PDB file of C-alpha atoms in Angstrom:
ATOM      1  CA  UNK A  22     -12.006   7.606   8.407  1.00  0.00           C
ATOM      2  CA  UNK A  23     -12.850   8.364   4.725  1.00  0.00           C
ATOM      3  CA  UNK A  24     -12.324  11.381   3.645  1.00  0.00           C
ATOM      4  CA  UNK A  25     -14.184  13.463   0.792  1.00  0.00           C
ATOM      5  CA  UNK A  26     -12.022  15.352  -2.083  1.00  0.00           C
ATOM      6  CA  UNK A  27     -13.134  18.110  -4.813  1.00  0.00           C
ATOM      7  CA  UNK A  28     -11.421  17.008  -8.292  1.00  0.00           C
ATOM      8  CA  UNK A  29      -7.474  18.679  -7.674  1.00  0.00           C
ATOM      9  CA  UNK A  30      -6.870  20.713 -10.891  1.00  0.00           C
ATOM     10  CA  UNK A  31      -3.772  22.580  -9.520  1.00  0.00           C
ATOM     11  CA  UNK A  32      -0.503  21.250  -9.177  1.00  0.00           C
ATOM     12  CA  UNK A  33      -0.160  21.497  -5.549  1.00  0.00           C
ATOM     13  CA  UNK A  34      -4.053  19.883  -4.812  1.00  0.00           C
ATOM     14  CA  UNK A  35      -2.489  16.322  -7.217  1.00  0.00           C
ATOM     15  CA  UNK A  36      -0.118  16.398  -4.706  1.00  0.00           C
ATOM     16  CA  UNK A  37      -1.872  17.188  -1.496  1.00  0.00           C
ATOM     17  CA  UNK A  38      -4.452  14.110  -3.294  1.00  0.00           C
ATOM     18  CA  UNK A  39      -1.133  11.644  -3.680  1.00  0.00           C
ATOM     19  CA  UNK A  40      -0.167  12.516   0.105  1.00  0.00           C
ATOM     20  CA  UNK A  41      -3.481  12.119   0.979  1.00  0.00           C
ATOM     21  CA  UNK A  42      -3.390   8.317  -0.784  1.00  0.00           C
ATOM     22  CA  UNK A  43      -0.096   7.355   0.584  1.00  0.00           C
ATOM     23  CA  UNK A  44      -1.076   8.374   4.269  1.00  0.00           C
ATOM     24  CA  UNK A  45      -4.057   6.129   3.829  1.00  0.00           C
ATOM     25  CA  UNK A  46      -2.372   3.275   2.707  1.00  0.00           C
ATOM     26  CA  UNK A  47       0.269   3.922   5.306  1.00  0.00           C
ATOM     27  CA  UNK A  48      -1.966   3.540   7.797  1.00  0.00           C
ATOM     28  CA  UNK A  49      -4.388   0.515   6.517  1.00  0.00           C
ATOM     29  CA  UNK A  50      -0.978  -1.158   6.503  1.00  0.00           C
ATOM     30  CA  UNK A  51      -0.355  -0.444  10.089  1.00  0.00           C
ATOM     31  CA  UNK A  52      -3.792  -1.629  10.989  1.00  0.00           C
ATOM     32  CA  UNK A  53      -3.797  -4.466   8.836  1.00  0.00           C
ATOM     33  CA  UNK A  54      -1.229  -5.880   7.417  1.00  0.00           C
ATOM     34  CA  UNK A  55       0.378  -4.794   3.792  1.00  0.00           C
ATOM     35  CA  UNK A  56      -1.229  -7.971   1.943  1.00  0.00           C
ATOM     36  CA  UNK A  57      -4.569  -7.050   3.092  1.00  0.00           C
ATOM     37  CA  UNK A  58      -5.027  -3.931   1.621  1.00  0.00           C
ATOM     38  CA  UNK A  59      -6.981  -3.706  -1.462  1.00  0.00           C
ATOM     39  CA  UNK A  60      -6.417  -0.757  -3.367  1.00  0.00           C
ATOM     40  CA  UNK A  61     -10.581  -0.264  -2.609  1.00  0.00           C
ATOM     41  CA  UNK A  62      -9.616   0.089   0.555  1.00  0.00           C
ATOM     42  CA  UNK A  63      -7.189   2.864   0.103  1.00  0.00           C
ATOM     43  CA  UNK A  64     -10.340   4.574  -2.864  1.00  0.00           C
ATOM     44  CA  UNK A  65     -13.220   3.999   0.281  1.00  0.00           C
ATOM     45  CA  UNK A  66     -10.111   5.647   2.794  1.00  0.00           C
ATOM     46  CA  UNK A  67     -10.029   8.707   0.293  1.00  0.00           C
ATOM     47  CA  UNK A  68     -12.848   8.817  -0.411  1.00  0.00           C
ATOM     48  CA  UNK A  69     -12.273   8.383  -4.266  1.00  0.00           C
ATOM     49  CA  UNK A  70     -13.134   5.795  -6.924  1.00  0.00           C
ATOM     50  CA  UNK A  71     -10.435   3.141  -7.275  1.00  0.00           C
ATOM     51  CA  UNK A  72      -9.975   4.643 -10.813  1.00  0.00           C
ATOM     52  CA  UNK A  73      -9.653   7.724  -9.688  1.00  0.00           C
ATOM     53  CA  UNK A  74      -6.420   6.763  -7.654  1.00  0.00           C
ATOM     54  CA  UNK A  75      -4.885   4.999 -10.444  1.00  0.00           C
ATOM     55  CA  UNK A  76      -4.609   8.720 -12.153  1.00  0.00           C
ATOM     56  CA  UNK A  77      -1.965   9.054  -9.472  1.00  0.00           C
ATOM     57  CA  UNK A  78      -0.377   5.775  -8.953  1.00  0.00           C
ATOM     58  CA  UNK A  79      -0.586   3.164 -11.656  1.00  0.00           C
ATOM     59  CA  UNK A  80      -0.790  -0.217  -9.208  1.00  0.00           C
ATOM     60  CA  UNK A  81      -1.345  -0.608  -5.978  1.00  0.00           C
ATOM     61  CA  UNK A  82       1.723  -2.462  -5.791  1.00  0.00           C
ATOM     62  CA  UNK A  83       3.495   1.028  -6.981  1.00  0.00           C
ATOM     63  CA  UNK A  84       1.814   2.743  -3.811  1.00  0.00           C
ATOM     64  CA  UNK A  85       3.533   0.516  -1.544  1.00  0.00           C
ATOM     65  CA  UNK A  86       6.827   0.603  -3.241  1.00  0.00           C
ATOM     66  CA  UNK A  87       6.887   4.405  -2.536  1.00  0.00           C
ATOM     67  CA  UNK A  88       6.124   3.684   1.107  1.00  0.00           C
ATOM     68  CA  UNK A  89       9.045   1.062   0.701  1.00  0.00           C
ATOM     69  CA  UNK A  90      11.207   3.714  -0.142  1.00  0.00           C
ATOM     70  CA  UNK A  91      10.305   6.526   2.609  1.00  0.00           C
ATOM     71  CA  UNK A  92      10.650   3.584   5.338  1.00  0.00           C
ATOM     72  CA  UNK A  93      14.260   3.123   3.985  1.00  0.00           C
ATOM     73  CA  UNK A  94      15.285   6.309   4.064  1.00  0.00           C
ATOM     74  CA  UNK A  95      13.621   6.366   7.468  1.00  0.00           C
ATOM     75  CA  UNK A  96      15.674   3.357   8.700  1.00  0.00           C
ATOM     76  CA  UNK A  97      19.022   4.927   7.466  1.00  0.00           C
ATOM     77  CA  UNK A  98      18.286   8.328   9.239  1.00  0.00           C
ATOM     78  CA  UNK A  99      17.479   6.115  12.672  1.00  0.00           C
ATOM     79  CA  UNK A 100      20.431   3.838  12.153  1.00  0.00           C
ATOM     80  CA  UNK A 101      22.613   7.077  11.105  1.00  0.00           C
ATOM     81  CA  UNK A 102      21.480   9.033  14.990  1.00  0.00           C
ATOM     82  CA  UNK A 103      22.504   5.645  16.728  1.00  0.00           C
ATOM     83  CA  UNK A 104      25.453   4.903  15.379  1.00  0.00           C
ATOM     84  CA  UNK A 105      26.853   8.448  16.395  1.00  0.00           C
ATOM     85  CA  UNK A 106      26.365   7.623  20.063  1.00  0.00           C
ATOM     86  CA  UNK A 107      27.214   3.490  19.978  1.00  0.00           C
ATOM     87  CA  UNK A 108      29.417   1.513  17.849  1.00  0.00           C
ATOM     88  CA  UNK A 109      27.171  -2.145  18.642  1.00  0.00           C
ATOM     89  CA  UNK A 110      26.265  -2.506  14.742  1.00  0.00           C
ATOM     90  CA  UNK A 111      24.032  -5.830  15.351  1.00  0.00           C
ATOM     91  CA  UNK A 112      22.322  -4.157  17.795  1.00  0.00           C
ATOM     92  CA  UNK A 113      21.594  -1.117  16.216  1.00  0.00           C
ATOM     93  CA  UNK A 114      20.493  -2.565  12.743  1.00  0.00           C
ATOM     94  CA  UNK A 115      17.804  -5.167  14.305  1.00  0.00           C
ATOM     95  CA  UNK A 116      16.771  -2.592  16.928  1.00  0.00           C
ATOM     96  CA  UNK A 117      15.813  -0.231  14.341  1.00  0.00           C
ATOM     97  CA  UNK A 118      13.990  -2.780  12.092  1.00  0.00           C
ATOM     98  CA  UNK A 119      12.101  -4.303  15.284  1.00  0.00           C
ATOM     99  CA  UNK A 120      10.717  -1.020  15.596  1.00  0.00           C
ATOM    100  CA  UNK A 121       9.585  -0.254  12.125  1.00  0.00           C
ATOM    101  CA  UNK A 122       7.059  -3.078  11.302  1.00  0.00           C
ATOM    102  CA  UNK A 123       5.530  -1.532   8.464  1.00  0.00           C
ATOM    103  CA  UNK A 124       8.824  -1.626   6.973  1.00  0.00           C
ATOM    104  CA  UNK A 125       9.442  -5.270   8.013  1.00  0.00           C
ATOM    105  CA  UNK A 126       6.316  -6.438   6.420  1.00  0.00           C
ATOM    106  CA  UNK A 127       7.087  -3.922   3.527  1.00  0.00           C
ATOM    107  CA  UNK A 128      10.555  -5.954   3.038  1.00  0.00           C
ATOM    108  CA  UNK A 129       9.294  -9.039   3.073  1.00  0.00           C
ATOM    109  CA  UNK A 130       6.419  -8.532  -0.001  1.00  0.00           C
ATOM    110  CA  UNK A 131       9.045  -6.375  -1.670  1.00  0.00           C
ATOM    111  CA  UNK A 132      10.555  -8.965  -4.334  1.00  0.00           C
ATOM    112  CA  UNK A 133       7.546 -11.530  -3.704  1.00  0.00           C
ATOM    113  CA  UNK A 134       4.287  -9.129  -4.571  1.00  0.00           C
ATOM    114  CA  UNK A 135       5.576  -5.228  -4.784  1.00  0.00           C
ATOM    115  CA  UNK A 136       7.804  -5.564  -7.756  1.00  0.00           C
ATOM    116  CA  UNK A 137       5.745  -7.556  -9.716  1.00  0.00           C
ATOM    117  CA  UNK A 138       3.263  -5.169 -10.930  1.00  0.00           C
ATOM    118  CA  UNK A 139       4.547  -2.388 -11.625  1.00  0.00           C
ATOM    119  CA  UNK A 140       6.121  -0.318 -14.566  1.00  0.00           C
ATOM    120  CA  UNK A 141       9.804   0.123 -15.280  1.00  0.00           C
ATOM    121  CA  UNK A 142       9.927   3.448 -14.217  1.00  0.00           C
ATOM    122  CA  UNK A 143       8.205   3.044 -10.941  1.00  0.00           C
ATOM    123  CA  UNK A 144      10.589  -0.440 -10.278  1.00  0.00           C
ATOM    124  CA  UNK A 145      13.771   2.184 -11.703  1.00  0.00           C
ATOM    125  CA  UNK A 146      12.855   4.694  -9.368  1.00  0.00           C
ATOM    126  CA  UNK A 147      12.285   2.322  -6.272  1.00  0.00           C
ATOM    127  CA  UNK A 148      15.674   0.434  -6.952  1.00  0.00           C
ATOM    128  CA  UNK A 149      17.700   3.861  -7.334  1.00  0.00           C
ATOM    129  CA  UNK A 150      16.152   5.364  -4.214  1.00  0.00           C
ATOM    130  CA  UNK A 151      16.926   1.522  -2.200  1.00  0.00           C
ATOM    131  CA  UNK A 152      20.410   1.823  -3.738  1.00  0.00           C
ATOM    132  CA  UNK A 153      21.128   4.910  -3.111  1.00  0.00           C
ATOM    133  CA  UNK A 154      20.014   4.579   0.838  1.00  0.00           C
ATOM    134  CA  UNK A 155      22.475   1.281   1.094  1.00  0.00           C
ATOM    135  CA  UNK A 156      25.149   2.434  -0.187  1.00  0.00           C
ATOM    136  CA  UNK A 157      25.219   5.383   2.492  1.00  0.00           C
ATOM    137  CA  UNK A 158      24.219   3.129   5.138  1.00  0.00           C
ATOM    138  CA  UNK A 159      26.777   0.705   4.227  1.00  0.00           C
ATOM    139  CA  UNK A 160      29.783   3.325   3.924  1.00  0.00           C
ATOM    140  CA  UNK A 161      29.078   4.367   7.680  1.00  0.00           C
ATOM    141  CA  UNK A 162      28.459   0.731   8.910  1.00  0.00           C
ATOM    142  CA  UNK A 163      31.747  -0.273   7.657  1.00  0.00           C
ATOM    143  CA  UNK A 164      33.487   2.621   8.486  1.00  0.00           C
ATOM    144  CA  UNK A 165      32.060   2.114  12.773  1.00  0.00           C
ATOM    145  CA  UNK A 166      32.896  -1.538  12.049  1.00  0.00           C
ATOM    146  CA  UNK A 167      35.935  -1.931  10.291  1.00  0.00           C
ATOM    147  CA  UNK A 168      34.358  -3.682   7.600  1.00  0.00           C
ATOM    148  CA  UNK A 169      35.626  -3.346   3.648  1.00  0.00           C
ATOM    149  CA  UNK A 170      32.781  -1.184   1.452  1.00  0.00           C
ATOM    150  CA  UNK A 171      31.758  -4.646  -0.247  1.00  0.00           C
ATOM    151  CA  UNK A 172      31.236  -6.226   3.398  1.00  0.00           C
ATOM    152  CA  UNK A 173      29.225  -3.024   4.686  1.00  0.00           C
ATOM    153  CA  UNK A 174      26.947  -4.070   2.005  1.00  0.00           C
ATOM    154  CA  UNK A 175      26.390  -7.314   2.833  1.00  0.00           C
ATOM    155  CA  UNK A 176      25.852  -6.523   6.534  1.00  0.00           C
ATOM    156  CA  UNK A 177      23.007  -4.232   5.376  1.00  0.00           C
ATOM    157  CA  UNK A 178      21.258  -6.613   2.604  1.00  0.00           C
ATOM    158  CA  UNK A 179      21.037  -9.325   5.061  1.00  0.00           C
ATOM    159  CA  UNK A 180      19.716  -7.326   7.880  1.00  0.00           C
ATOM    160  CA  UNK A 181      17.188  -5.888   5.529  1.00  0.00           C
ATOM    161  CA  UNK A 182      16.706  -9.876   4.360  1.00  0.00           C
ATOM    162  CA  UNK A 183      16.240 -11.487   7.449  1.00  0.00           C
ATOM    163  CA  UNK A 184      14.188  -8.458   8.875  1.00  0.00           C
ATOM    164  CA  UNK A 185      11.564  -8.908   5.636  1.00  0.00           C
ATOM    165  CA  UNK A 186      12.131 -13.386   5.941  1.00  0.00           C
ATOM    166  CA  UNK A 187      11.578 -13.351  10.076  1.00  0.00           C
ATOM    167  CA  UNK A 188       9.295 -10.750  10.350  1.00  0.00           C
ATOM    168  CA  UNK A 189       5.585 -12.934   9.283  1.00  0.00           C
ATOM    169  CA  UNK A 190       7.111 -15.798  11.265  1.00  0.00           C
ATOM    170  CA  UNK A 191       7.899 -13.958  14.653  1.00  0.00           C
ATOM    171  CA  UNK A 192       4.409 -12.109  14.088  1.00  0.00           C
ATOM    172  CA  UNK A 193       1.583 -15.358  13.562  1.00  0.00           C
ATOM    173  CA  UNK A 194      -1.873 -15.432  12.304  1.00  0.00           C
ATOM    174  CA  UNK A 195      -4.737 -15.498  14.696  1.00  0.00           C
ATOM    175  CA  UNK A 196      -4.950 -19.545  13.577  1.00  0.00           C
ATOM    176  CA  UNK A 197      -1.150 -19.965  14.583  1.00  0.00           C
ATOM    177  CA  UNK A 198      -1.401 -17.995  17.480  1.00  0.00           C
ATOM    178  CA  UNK A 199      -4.301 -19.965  18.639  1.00  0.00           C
ATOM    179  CA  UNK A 200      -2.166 -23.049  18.108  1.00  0.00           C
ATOM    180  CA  UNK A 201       0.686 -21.560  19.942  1.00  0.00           C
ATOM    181  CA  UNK A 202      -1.323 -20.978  23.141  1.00  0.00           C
ATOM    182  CA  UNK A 203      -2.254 -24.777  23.266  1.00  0.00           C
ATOM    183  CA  UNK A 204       0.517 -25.977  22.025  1.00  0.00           C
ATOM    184  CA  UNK A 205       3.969 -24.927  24.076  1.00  0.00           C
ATOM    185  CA  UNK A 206       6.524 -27.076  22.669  1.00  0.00           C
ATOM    186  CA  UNK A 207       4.945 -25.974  18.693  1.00  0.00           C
ATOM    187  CA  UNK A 208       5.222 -22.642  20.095  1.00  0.00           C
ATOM    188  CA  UNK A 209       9.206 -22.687  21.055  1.00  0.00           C
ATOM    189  CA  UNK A 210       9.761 -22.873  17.563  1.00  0.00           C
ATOM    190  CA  UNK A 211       8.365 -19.590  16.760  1.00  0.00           C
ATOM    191  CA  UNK A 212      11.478 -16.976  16.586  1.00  0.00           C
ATOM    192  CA  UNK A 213      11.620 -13.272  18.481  1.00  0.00           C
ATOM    193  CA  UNK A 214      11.955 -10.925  15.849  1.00  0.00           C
ATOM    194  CA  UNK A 215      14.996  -9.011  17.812  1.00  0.00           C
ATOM    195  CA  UNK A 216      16.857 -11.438  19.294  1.00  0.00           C
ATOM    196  CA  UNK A 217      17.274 -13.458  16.311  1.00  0.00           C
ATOM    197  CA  UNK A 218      17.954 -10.897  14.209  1.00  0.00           C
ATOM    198  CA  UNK A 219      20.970 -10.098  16.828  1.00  0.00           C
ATOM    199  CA  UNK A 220      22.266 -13.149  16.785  1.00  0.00           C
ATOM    200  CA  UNK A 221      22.762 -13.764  13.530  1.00  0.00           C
ATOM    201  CA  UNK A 222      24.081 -10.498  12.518  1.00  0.00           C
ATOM    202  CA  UNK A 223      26.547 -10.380  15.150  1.00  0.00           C
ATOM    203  CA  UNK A 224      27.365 -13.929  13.180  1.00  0.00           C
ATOM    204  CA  UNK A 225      27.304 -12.182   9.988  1.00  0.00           C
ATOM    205  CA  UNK A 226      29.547  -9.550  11.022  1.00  0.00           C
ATOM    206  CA  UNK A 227      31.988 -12.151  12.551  1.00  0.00           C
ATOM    207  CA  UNK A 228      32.149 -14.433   9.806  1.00  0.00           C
ATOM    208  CA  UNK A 229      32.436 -11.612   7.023  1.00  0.00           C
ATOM    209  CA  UNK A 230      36.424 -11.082   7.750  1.00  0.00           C
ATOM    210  CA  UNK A 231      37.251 -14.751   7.466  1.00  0.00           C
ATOM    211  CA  UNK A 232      35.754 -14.695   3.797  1.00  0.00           C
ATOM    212  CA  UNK A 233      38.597 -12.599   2.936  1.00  0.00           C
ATOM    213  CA  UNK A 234      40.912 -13.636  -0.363  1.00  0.00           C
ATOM    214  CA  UNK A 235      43.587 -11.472   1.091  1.00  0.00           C
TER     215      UNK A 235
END
């Protein structure tokens, strides 16, 4: 629905107008996919012109970056609840991604689109923020696990990796899906987002000791 806005003067109306602009990019997202959103979509969702919203955010690559971060803070917090009641790391780490696909689809455009138009100070922020959230995550992952700090680490960058690599394959255009229906045996090669992730992070987390120098 678009939505009409008086020019924000006060402090707290530019921000109420940059929550406004991220909760309407949030949501084309959901509906549509992160590379189909135009940052005249998110002006026409607002209600504003598109230079208008680039008083607030420079790009709207920058936009999504933000949203980036908030869905990896997210994903820490819901990793952080279920890892106080099960110790099943895999599990828990591709269960939690399956059910964010905004962030999924977020990951996967992250290094490819998002971080290619932006300023230094929007990338700094982003990356600080990212850091910030994996090294937590990883400190309590290899603490449940028995893992070494580095190895945490690794667990969490390549569930993060394969979540943002698996996640346009498991979910196929309206073409491939098309294909898919009349074609069984070209479908069987198209991999479910949560069980694959499973399996190869309970492979990841296997092989990780035998890496070991010492």
């Amino acid at each position: 629905m678009t939505r009409a806005f008086l020019r924000a003067r006060r402090p707290e109306h530019k921000q109420q107008r940059r929550e406004a602009i991220l909760a309407a990019a949030r949501e084309l997202a959901v509906d549509s996919g992160v590379r189909n959103v135009s940052l005249g979509a998110v002006a026409e969702a607002v209600g504003l012109a598109k230079s208008n919203i680039m008083r607030y955010f420079g790009t709207r690559e920058e936009i999504f970056l933000i949203l980036a971060a908030e869905e990896w803070r997210q994903w820490a917090a819901a990793v952080t609840a279920r890892l106080e009641v099960s110790g099943d790391v895999p599990v828990i780490l591709a269960e939690t991604l399956a059910d964010r696909p905004l962030f999924c689809d977020l990951l996967g455009h992250t290094a490819s689109t998002l971080e290619q138009n932006v300023s230094v100070e929007a990338a700094r922020v982003f990356k600080r923020a990212v850091l910030a959230v994996v090294a937590d995550l990883s400190e309590q992952v290899a603490r449940v696990t028995g893992l070494r700090d580095g190895e945490g680490v690794d667990l969490v960058s390549a569930a993060s990796v394969l979540a943002g690599a698996l996640y346009p394959v498991s979910n196929p255009s309206p073409t491939l899906a098309e294909l898919y229906a009349q074609e069984p045996d070209i479908a069987a090669a198209c991999p479910d987002l949560l069980s694959t992730l499973v399996r190869a992070l309970k492979a990841f987390l296997a092989g990780l000791p035998t890496l070991r120098e010492d």
